[in-house]
PDB file of C-alpha atoms and ligand atoms in Angstrom:
ATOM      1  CA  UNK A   1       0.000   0.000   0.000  1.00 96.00           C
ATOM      2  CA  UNK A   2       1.456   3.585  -1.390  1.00 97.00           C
ATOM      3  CA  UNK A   3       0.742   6.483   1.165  1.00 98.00           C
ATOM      4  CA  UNK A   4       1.604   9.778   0.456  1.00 98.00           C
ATOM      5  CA  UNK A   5       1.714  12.769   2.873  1.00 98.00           C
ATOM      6  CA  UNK A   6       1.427  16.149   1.856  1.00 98.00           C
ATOM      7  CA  UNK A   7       2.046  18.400   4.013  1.00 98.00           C
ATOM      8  CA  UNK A   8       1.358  22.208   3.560  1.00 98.00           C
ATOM      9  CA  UNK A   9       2.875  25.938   4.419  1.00 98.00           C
ATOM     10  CA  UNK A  10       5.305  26.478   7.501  1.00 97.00           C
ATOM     11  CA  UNK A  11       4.856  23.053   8.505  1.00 97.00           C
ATOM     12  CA  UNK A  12       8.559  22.633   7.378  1.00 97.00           C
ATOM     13  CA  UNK A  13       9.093  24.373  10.813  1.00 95.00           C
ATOM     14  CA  UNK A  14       7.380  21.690  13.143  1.00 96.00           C
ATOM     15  CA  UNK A  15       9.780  21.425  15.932  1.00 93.00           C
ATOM     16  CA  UNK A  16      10.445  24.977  16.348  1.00 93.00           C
ATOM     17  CA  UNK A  17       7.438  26.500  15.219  1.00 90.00           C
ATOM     18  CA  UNK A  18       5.233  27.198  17.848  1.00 92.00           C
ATOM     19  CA  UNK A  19       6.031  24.117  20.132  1.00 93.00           C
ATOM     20  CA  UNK A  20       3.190  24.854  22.638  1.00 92.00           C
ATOM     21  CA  UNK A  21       1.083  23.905  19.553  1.00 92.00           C
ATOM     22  CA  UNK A  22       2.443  22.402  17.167  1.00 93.00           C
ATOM     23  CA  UNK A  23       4.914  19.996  19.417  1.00 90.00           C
ATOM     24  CA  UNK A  24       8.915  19.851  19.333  1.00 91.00           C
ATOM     25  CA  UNK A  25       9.889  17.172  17.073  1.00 96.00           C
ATOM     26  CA  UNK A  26      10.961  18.423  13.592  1.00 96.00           C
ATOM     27  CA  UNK A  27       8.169  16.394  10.611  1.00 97.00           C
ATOM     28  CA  UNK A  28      11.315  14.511   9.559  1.00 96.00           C
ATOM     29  CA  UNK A  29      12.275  12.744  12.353  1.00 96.00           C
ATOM     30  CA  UNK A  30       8.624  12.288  13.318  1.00 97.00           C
ATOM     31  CA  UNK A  31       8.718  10.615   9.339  1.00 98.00           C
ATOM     32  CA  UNK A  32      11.551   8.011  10.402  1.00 97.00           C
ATOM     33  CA  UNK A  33       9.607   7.140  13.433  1.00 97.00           C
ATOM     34  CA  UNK A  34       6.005   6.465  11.278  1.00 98.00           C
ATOM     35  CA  UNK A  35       8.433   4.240   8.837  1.00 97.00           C
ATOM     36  CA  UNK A  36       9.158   2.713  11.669  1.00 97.00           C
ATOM     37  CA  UNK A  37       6.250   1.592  12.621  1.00 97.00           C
ATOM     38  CA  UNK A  38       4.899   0.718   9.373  1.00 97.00           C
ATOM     39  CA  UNK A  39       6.792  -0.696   7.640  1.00 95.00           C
ATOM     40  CA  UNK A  40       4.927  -3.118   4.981  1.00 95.00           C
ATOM     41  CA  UNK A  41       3.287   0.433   4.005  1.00 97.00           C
ATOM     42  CA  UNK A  42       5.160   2.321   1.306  1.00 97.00           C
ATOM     43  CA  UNK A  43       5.486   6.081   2.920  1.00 98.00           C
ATOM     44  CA  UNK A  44       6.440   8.842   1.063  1.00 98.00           C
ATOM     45  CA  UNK A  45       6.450  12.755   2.347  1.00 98.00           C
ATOM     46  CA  UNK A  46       6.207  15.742   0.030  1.00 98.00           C
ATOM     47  CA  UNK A  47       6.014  19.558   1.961  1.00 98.00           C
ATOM     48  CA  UNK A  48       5.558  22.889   0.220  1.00 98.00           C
ATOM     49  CA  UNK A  49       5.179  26.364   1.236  1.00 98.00           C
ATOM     50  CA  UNK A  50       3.498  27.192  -2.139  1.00 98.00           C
ATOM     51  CA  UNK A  51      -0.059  26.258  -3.003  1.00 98.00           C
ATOM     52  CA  UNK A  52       0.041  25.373  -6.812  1.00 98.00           C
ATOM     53  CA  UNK A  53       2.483  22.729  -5.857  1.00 98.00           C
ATOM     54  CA  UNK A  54       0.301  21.426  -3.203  1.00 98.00           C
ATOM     55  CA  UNK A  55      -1.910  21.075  -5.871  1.00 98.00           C
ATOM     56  CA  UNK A  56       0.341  19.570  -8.574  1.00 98.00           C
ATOM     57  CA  UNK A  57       1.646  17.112  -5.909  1.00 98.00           C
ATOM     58  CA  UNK A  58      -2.005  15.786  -5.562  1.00 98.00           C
ATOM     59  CA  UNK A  59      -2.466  15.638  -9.361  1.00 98.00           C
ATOM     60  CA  UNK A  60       0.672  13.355  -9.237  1.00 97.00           C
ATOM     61  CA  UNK A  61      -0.615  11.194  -6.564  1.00 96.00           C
ATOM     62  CA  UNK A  62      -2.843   9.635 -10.021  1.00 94.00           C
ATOM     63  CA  UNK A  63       0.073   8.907 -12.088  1.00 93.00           C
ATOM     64  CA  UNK A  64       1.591   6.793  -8.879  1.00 92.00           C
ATOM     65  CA  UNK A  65      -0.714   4.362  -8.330  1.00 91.00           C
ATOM     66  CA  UNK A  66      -1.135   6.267  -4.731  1.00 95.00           C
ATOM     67  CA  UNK A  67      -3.732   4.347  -2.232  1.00 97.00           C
ATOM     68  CA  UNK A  68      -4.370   7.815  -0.295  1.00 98.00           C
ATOM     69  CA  UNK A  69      -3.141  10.855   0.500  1.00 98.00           C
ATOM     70  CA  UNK A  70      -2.759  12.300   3.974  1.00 98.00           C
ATOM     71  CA  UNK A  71      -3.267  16.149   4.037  1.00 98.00           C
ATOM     72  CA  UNK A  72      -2.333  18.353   6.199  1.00 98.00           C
ATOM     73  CA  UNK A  73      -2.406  21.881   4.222  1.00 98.00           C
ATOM     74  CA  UNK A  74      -1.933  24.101   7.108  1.00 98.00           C
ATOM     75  CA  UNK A  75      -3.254  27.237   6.986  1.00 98.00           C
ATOM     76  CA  UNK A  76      -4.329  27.153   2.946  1.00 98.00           C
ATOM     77  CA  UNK A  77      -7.186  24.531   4.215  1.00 98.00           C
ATOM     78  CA  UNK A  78      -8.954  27.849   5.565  1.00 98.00           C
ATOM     79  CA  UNK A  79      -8.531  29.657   2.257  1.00 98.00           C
ATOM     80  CA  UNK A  80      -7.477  27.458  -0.651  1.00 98.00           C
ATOM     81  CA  UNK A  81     -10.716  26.354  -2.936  1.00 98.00           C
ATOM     82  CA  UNK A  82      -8.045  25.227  -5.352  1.00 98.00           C
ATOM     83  CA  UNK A  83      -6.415  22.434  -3.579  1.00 98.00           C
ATOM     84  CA  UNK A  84     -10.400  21.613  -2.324  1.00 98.00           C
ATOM     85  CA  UNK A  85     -11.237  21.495  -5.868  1.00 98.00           C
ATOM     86  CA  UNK A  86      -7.929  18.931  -6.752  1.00 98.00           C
ATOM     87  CA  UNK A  87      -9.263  16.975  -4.013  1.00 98.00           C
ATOM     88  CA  UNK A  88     -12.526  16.515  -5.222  1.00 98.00           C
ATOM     89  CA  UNK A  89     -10.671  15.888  -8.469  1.00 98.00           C
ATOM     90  CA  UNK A  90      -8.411  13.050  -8.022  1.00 97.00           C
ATOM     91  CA  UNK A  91     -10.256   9.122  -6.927  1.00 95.00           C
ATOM     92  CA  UNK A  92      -7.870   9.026  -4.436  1.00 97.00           C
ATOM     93  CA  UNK A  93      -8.972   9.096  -0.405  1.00 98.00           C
ATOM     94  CA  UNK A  94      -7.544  11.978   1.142  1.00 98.00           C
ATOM     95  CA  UNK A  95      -7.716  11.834   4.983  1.00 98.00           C
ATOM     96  CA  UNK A  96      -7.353  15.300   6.512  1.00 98.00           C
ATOM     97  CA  UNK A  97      -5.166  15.817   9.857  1.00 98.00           C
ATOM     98  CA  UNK A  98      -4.036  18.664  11.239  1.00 98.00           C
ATOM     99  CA  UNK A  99      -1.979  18.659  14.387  1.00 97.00           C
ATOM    100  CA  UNK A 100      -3.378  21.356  16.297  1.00 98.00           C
ATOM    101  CA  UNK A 101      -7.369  20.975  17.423  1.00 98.00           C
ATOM    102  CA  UNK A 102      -8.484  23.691  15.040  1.00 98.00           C
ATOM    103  CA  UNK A 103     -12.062  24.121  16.209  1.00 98.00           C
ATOM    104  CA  UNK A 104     -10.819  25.165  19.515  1.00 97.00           C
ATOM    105  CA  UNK A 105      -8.715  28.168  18.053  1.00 97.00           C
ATOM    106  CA  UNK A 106      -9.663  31.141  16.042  1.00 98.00           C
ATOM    107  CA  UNK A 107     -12.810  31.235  13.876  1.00 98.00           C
ATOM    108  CA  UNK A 108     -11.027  31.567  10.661  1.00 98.00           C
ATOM    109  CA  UNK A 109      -9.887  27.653  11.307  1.00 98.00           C
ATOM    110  CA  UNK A 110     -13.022  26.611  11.642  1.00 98.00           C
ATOM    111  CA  UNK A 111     -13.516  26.935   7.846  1.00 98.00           C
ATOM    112  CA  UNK A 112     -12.420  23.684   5.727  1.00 98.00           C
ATOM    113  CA  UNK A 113     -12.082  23.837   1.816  1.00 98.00           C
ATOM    114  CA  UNK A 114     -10.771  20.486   2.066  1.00 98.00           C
ATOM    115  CA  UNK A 115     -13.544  18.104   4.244  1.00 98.00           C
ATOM    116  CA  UNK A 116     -16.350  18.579   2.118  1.00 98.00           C
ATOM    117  CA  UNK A 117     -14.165  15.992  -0.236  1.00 98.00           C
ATOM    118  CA  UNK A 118     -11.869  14.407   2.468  1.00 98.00           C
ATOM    119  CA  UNK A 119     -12.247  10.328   3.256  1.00 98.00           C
ATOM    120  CA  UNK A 120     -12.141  12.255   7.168  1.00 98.00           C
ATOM    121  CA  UNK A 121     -10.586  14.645   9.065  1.00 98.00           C
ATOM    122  CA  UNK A 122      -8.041  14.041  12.025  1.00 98.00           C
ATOM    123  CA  UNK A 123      -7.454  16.951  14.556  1.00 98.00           C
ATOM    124  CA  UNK A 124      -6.065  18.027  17.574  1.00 98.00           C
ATOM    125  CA  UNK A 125      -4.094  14.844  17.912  1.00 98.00           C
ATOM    126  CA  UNK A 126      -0.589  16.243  17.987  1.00 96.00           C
ATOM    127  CA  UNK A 127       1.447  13.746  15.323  1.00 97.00           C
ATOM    128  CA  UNK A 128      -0.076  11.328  16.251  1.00 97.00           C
ATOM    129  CA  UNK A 129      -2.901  12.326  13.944  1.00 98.00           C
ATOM    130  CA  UNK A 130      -0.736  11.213  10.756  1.00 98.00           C
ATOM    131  CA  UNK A 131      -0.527   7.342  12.566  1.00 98.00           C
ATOM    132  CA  UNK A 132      -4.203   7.607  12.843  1.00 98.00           C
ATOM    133  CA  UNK A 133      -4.617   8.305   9.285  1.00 98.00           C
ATOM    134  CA  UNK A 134      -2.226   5.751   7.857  1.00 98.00           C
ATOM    135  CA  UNK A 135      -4.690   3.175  10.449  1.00 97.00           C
ATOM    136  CA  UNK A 136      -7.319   4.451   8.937  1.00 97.00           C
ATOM    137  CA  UNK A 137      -6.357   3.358   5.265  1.00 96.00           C
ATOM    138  CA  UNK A 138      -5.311  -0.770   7.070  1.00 93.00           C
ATOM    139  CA  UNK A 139      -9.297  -0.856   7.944  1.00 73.00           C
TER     140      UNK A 139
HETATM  141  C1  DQA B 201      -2.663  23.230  11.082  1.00 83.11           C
HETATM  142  C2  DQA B 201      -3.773  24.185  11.531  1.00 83.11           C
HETATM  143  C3  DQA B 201      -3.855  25.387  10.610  1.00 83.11           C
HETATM  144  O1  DQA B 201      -4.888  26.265  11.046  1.00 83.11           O
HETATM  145  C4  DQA B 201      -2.552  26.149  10.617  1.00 83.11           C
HETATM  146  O2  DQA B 201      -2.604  27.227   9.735  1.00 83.11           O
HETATM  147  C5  DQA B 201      -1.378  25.265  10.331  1.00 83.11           C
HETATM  148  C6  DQA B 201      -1.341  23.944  10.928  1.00 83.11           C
HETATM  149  C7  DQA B 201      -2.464  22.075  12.064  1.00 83.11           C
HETATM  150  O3  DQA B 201      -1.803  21.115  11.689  1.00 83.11           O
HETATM  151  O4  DQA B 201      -2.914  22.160  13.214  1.00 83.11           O
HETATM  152  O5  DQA B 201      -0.434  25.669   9.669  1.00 83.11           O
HETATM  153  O6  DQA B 201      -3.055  22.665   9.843  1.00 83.11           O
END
């Protein structure tokens, strides 16, 4: 089973962003570590701080035979109907996550482009939220 994350803007920072909220291990290491675990499941990790290749990336995810995406577009999930849009575009499941509990912060967050299309959304889970995911595609 292929499983691709995509993950979206600043969250190339995880570790020192924002520990309080976003937690202090940096996405790669936390990568290794959900390898790790899984390891009959063919990972792969793609980041970008730009939204048209957020949305390329999940037009690629046909070509590769991917069995679902995990999403996490940061803050471009509050304003991005394009990447909603390539969502609802490719057959692919996308599970959203995002690490933070987003309904218990500002208002803005509690707008989704993306969950309208998702397979399901994962939040306030810390990390962890990107092992639930990748369980949720073994059901
Ligand atoms: C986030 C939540 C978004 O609101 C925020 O803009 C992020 C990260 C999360 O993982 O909690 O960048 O998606």
């Amino acid at each position: 089973m292929k499983i691709h994350i995509i993950n979206g803007p600043n969250l190339n920072l995880l570790g020192k962003r924002e520990p309080e909220t976003y937690g202090s291990i940096s996405f790669e290491d936390y990568f290794r570590e959900l390898q790790f675990n899984f390891e009959k499941v063919e990972l792969s990790y793609f980041q970008s701080n730009v939204e048209g290749e957020l949305v390329n990336e999940l037009h690629k995810a046909i070509e590769n035979n991917t069995s679902g995406i995990i999403l996490n577009a940061g803050a471009y999930t509050h304003t991005s109907i394009a990447i909603g849009d390539a969502v609802a575009a490719i057959d692919i499941p996308v599970v959203e996550v995002h690490i933070s509990n987003v309904m218990d912060r500002e208002e803005f967050r509690h707008v989704s482009y993306i969950s309208k299309h998702a397979a399901g959304v994962i939040s306030g889970f810390g990390l962890k939220g990107y092992e639930l995911a990748v369980e949720s595609f073994m059901q």
